[in-house]
Amino acid sequence: QKNSCVLPEDLKNFYLMTDGFQMTWSVKTDDTPMPLGSMVINSVSKLCRLGGSSMYTLPSAPTLADLEDDTDEEGNGDKPEKPHFDSRSLIFELDPCNGNGKVCLVYKHAEPVISSDTEIWFLDRALYWHFLTKTFTAYYRLLITHLGLPQWQYAFTSYGVSPQAKQWFNMYKPITINTALLSEEADSFMNKLDPNKIFKSKNKTPVLKKKPPSQSPGSQKSHTSMTSAKTSSLAGNSSRK
C-alpha cells in the first residue's frame, strides 16, 4: 500500500505461509564450525525500496539514481532491459547477500501505472545489474539448488565467482560451477563403467590337477624286470654271507 504496488502471486503465497525465510549451514574445520551457506528471503517489513533515498546523510548527497550508468546499452538482442533506480522502476531488496550485492524484486515499468510484471535481478557491488529469473518461484529454486553458497549469484554474471568461492563450489556443487564444460562435453561428468567388470562372476574357475603321465606296457615290464633283478641280487648277497 505504501508503494502502490501488488506483490506477484507466487511471492504473495510465499509470504502467506511464512514471513520471510532464513537458513544457514556450517562446515567443520579442525573441529570448529565455520558458517558457510546462507539462504535468505527478507520478511515483508524488510522489503526495503532501493533508489528512493540518499546513500549518505550529508546534504545534497548522491542517490543511486545519480550513480546509475546510462551508457550501458540495454534491451539489445536477447538481453532484457535493465532496471532503473529512478521513478521508471520500483526495486525492493529480497536478499542482502551478506554484503556481496543485493537480490532484488523489480517492477520494471512504474510509469505511468505500476505494472504487475516483476523480475528478479542481482545488483553487484559495482552497481551493475544481472538478470536472474522471471519469477520468484524460479529464483527460490535457484537459491535452494545452489545451497546458499557464498557469492553464488555471481555465477550468473559475466565475471563469475571469486577463486575462493569457486573452491567451495568445486567441493559441494561441482557440476553447477562447470556448466560451460558440461554443455561442451556431454560425457564430462558421466561415469564410464564397464558392466562386464561390475557384474563379473565371483565364482573362481576350478584349478585342474595335473594327472601323472600314464606309463606304457613296455615301461611297466622293464620296471618289473628291474625290480626282480634287484630282489635276486639282494638274495644272492645274503646267501653268500
PDB file of N, CA, C and O in Angstrom, residues 115-155:
ATOM      1  N   SER A 115       3.221  -1.660 -13.336  1.00  0.00           N
ATOM      2  CA  SER A 115       2.840  -2.922 -13.951  1.00  0.00           C
ATOM      3  C   SER A 115       2.987  -4.061 -12.947  1.00  0.00           C
ATOM      4  O   SER A 115       3.809  -4.012 -12.033  1.00  0.00           O
ATOM      5  N   SER A 116       2.175  -5.098 -13.130  1.00  0.00           N
ATOM      6  CA  SER A 116       2.251  -6.259 -12.241  1.00  0.00           C
ATOM      7  C   SER A 116       3.370  -7.216 -12.640  1.00  0.00           C
ATOM      8  O   SER A 116       3.651  -8.177 -11.932  1.00  0.00           O
ATOM      9  N   ASP A 117       4.020  -6.967 -13.775  1.00  0.00           N
ATOM     10  CA  ASP A 117       5.115  -7.817 -14.226  1.00  0.00           C
ATOM     11  C   ASP A 117       6.368  -7.529 -13.398  1.00  0.00           C
ATOM     12  O   ASP A 117       6.820  -6.379 -13.305  1.00  0.00           O
ATOM     13  N   THR A 118       6.912  -8.569 -12.815  1.00  0.00           N
ATOM     14  CA  THR A 118       8.102  -8.427 -11.985  1.00  0.00           C
ATOM     15  C   THR A 118       9.177  -9.405 -12.449  1.00  0.00           C
ATOM     16  O   THR A 118       8.889 -10.411 -13.104  1.00  0.00           O
ATOM     17  N   GLU A 119      10.406  -9.102 -12.100  1.00  0.00           N
ATOM     18  CA  GLU A 119      11.547  -9.955 -12.384  1.00  0.00           C
ATOM     19  C   GLU A 119      12.487  -9.930 -11.189  1.00  0.00           C
ATOM     20  O   GLU A 119      12.422  -9.028 -10.350  1.00  0.00           O
ATOM     21  N   ILE A 120      13.371 -10.919 -11.134  1.00  0.00           N
ATOM     22  CA  ILE A 120      14.361 -10.990 -10.069  1.00  0.00           C
ATOM     23  C   ILE A 120      15.729 -10.689 -10.679  1.00  0.00           C
ATOM     24  O   ILE A 120      16.160 -11.358 -11.621  1.00  0.00           O
ATOM     25  N   TRP A 121      16.382  -9.670 -10.137  1.00  0.00           N
ATOM     26  CA  TRP A 121      17.687  -9.237 -10.629  1.00  0.00           C
ATOM     27  C   TRP A 121      18.699  -9.236  -9.492  1.00  0.00           C
ATOM     28  O   TRP A 121      18.344  -9.129  -8.323  1.00  0.00           O
ATOM     29  N   PHE A 122      19.981  -9.327  -9.879  1.00  0.00           N
ATOM     30  CA  PHE A 122      21.073  -9.238  -8.914  1.00  0.00           C
ATOM     31  C   PHE A 122      21.857  -7.957  -9.163  1.00  0.00           C
ATOM     32  O   PHE A 122      22.294  -7.684 -10.283  1.00  0.00           O
ATOM     33  N   LEU A 123      22.017  -7.176  -8.118  1.00  0.00           N
ATOM     34  CA  LEU A 123      22.792  -5.933  -8.170  1.00  0.00           C
ATOM     35  C   LEU A 123      24.121  -6.168  -7.470  1.00  0.00           C
ATOM     36  O   LEU A 123      24.161  -6.416  -6.263  1.00  0.00           O
ATOM     37  N   ASP A 124      25.225  -6.130  -8.231  1.00  0.00           N
ATOM     38  CA  ASP A 124      26.519  -6.395  -7.610  1.00  0.00           C
ATOM     39  C   ASP A 124      27.040  -5.148  -6.901  1.00  0.00           C
ATOM     40  O   ASP A 124      26.403  -4.092  -6.900  1.00  0.00           O
ATOM     41  N   ARG A 125      28.209  -5.266  -6.320  1.00  0.00           N
ATOM     42  CA  ARG A 125      28.754  -4.165  -5.517  1.00  0.00           C
ATOM     43  C   ARG A 125      29.212  -2.995  -6.374  1.00  0.00           C
ATOM     44  O   ARG A 125      29.424  -1.900  -5.863  1.00  0.00           O
ATOM     45  N   ALA A 126      29.363  -3.220  -7.663  1.00  0.00           N
ATOM     46  CA  ALA A 126      29.719  -2.129  -8.564  1.00  0.00           C
ATOM     47  C   ALA A 126      28.485  -1.475  -9.178  1.00  0.00           C
ATOM     48  O   ALA A 126      28.619  -0.670 -10.110  1.00  0.00           O
ATOM     49  N   LEU A 127      27.298  -1.835  -8.681  1.00  0.00           N
ATOM     50  CA  LEU A 127      26.021  -1.284  -9.133  1.00  0.00           C
ATOM     51  C   LEU A 127      25.698  -1.666 -10.580  1.00  0.00           C
ATOM     52  O   LEU A 127      25.053  -0.894 -11.310  1.00  0.00           O
ATOM     53  N   TYR A 128      26.150  -2.854 -10.988  1.00  0.00           N
ATOM     54  CA  TYR A 128      25.751  -3.394 -12.283  1.00  0.00           C
ATOM     55  C   TYR A 128      24.643  -4.422 -12.066  1.00  0.00           C
ATOM     56  O   TYR A 128      24.678  -5.199 -11.115  1.00  0.00           O
ATOM     57  N   TRP A 129      23.686  -4.420 -13.006  1.00  0.00           N
ATOM     58  CA  TRP A 129      22.554  -5.324 -12.905  1.00  0.00           C
ATOM     59  C   TRP A 129      22.810  -6.613 -13.676  1.00  0.00           C
ATOM     60  O   TRP A 129      23.397  -6.592 -14.755  1.00  0.00           O
ATOM     61  N   HIS A 130      22.309  -7.735 -13.105  1.00  0.00           N
ATOM     62  CA  HIS A 130      22.432  -9.031 -13.745  1.00  0.00           C
ATOM     63  C   HIS A 130      21.100  -9.765 -13.583  1.00  0.00           C
ATOM     64  O   HIS A 130      20.621  -9.954 -12.462  1.00  0.00           O
ATOM     65  N   PHE A 131      20.552 -10.185 -14.702  1.00  0.00           N
ATOM     66  CA  PHE A 131      19.247 -10.845 -14.683  1.00  0.00           C
ATOM     67  C   PHE A 131      19.378 -12.249 -14.096  1.00  0.00           C
ATOM     68  O   PHE A 131      20.298 -13.002 -14.422  1.00  0.00           O
ATOM     69  N   LEU A 132      18.408 -12.609 -13.229  1.00  0.00           N
ATOM     70  CA  LEU A 132      18.386 -13.948 -12.640  1.00  0.00           C
ATOM     71  C   LEU A 132      17.209 -14.762 -13.167  1.00  0.00           C
ATOM     72  O   LEU A 132      17.405 -15.736 -13.898  1.00  0.00           O
ATOM     73  N   THR A 133      15.981 -14.383 -12.816  1.00  0.00           N
ATOM     74  CA  THR A 133      14.818 -15.161 -13.228  1.00  0.00           C
ATOM     75  C   THR A 133      13.635 -14.240 -13.503  1.00  0.00           C
ATOM     76  O   THR A 133      13.619 -13.075 -13.096  1.00  0.00           O
ATOM     77  N   LYS A 134      12.629 -14.811 -14.160  1.00  0.00           N
ATOM     78  CA  LYS A 134      11.406 -14.062 -14.438  1.00  0.00           C
ATOM     79  C   LYS A 134      10.445 -14.076 -13.259  1.00  0.00           C
ATOM     80  O   LYS A 134       9.656 -13.143 -13.090  1.00  0.00           O
ATOM     81  N   THR A 135      10.499 -15.143 -12.439  1.00  0.00           N
ATOM     82  CA  THR A 135       9.535 -15.282 -11.346  1.00  0.00           C
ATOM     83  C   THR A 135      10.264 -15.555 -10.036  1.00  0.00           C
ATOM     84  O   THR A 135      11.413 -16.017 -10.023  1.00  0.00           O
ATOM     85  N   PHE A 136       9.561 -15.304  -8.943  1.00  0.00           N
ATOM     86  CA  PHE A 136      10.126 -15.590  -7.629  1.00  0.00           C
ATOM     87  C   PHE A 136      10.280 -17.094  -7.416  1.00  0.00           C
ATOM     88  O   PHE A 136      11.253 -17.544  -6.795  1.00  0.00           O
ATOM     89  N   THR A 137       9.345 -17.880  -7.930  1.00  0.00           N
ATOM     90  CA  THR A 137       9.432 -19.329  -7.763  1.00  0.00           C
ATOM     91  C   THR A 137      10.703 -19.885  -8.393  1.00  0.00           C
ATOM     92  O   THR A 137      11.399 -20.727  -7.802  1.00  0.00           O
ATOM     93  N   ALA A 138      11.030 -19.398  -9.587  1.00  0.00           N
ATOM     94  CA  ALA A 138      12.257 -19.858 -10.250  1.00  0.00           C
ATOM     95  C   ALA A 138      13.485 -19.431  -9.457  1.00  0.00           C
ATOM     96  O   ALA A 138      14.455 -20.193  -9.341  1.00  0.00           O
ATOM     97  N   TYR A 139      13.463 -18.212  -8.891  1.00  0.00           N
ATOM     98  CA  TYR A 139      14.605 -17.779  -8.084  1.00  0.00           C
ATOM     99  C   TYR A 139      14.733 -18.618  -6.818  1.00  0.00           C
ATOM    100  O   TYR A 139      15.846 -18.977  -6.412  1.00  0.00           O
ATOM    101  N   TYR A 140      13.620 -18.947  -6.203  1.00  0.00           N
ATOM    102  CA  TYR A 140      13.653 -19.753  -4.976  1.00  0.00           C
ATOM    103  C   TYR A 140      14.265 -21.128  -5.258  1.00  0.00           C
ATOM    104  O   TYR A 140      15.029 -21.655  -4.433  1.00  0.00           O
ATOM    105  N   ARG A 141      13.967 -21.675  -6.407  1.00  0.00           N
ATOM    106  CA  ARG A 141      14.565 -22.953  -6.774  1.00  0.00           C
ATOM    107  C   ARG A 141      16.071 -22.806  -6.976  1.00  0.00           C
ATOM    108  O   ARG A 141      16.854 -23.680  -6.587  1.00  0.00           O
ATOM    109  N   LEU A 142      16.483 -21.708  -7.594  1.00  0.00           N
ATOM    110  CA  LEU A 142      17.916 -21.461  -7.761  1.00  0.00           C
ATOM    111  C   LEU A 142      18.615 -21.346  -6.409  1.00  0.00           C
ATOM    112  O   LEU A 142      19.719 -21.873  -6.218  1.00  0.00           O
ATOM    113  N   LEU A 143      17.977 -20.640  -5.488  1.00  0.00           N
ATOM    114  CA  LEU A 143      18.544 -20.459  -4.155  1.00  0.00           C
ATOM    115  C   LEU A 143      18.771 -21.794  -3.472  1.00  0.00           C
ATOM    116  O   LEU A 143      19.847 -22.048  -2.897  1.00  0.00           O
ATOM    117  N   ILE A 144      17.785 -22.675  -3.548  1.00  0.00           N
ATOM    118  CA  ILE A 144      17.917 -23.989  -2.910  1.00  0.00           C
ATOM    119  C   ILE A 144      18.945 -24.844  -3.649  1.00  0.00           C
ATOM    120  O   ILE A 144      19.753 -25.545  -3.034  1.00  0.00           O
ATOM    121  N   THR A 145      18.910 -24.784  -4.979  1.00  0.00           N
ATOM    122  CA  THR A 145      19.829 -25.605  -5.767  1.00  0.00           C
ATOM    123  C   THR A 145      21.284 -25.263  -5.489  1.00  0.00           C
ATOM    124  O   THR A 145      22.141 -26.143  -5.415  1.00  0.00           O
ATOM    125  N   HIS A 146      21.594 -23.978  -5.313  1.00  0.00           N
ATOM    126  CA  HIS A 146      22.966 -23.541  -5.069  1.00  0.00           C
ATOM    127  C   HIS A 146      23.345 -23.594  -3.591  1.00  0.00           C
ATOM    128  O   HIS A 146      24.439 -23.156  -3.211  1.00  0.00           O
ATOM    129  N   LEU A 147      22.442 -24.106  -2.749  1.00  0.00           N
ATOM    130  CA  LEU A 147      22.729 -24.340  -1.329  1.00  0.00           C
ATOM    131  C   LEU A 147      23.110 -23.074  -0.566  1.00  0.00           C
ATOM    132  O   LEU A 147      23.662 -23.156   0.527  1.00  0.00           O
ATOM    133  N   GLY A 148      22.829 -21.912  -1.144  1.00  0.00           N
ATOM    134  CA  GLY A 148      23.199 -20.675  -0.469  1.00  0.00           C
ATOM    135  C   GLY A 148      24.698 -20.494  -0.323  1.00  0.00           C
ATOM    136  O   GLY A 148      25.158 -19.798   0.592  1.00  0.00           O
ATOM    137  N   LEU A 149      25.486 -21.098  -1.218  1.00  0.00           N
ATOM    138  CA  LEU A 149      26.940 -20.965  -1.146  1.00  0.00           C
ATOM    139  C   LEU A 149      27.353 -19.510  -1.323  1.00  0.00           C
ATOM    140  O   LEU A 149      26.655 -18.720  -1.958  1.00  0.00           O
ATOM    141  N   PRO A 150      28.498 -19.120  -0.755  1.00  0.00           N
ATOM    142  CA  PRO A 150      28.921 -17.717  -0.857  1.00  0.00           C
ATOM    143  C   PRO A 150      29.054 -17.269  -2.312  1.00  0.00           C
ATOM    144  O   PRO A 150      29.628 -17.972  -3.143  1.00  0.00           O
ATOM    145  N   GLN A 151      28.481 -16.099  -2.599  1.00  0.00           N
ATOM    146  CA  GLN A 151      28.597 -15.444  -3.906  1.00  0.00           C
ATOM    147  C   GLN A 151      28.020 -16.276  -5.056  1.00  0.00           C
ATOM    148  O   GLN A 151      28.426 -16.118  -6.214  1.00  0.00           O
ATOM    149  N   TRP A 152      27.054 -17.148  -4.753  1.00  0.00           N
ATOM    150  CA  TRP A 152      26.534 -17.991  -5.827  1.00  0.00           C
ATOM    151  C   TRP A 152      25.851 -17.162  -6.916  1.00  0.00           C
ATOM    152  O   TRP A 152      25.807 -17.585  -8.081  1.00  0.00           O
ATOM    153  N   GLN A 153      25.352 -15.974  -6.567  1.00  0.00           N
ATOM    154  CA  GLN A 153      24.692 -15.137  -7.573  1.00  0.00           C
ATOM    155  C   GLN A 153      25.667 -14.699  -8.667  1.00  0.00           C
ATOM    156  O   GLN A 153      25.262 -14.436  -9.800  1.00  0.00           O
ATOM    157  N   TYR A 154      26.961 -14.633  -8.328  1.00  0.00           N
ATOM    158  CA  TYR A 154      27.945 -14.201  -9.327  1.00  0.00           C
ATOM    159  C   TYR A 154      28.160 -15.240 -10.417  1.00  0.00           C
ATOM    160  O   TYR A 154      28.812 -14.949 -11.422  1.00  0.00           O
ATOM    161  N   ALA A 155      27.645 -16.439 -10.220  1.00  0.00           N
ATOM    162  CA  ALA A 155      27.708 -17.435 -11.287  1.00  0.00           C
ATOM    163  C   ALA A 155      26.868 -17.013 -12.487  1.00  0.00           C
ATOM    164  O   ALA A 155      27.042 -17.549 -13.594  1.00  0.00           O
TER     165      ALA A 155
END
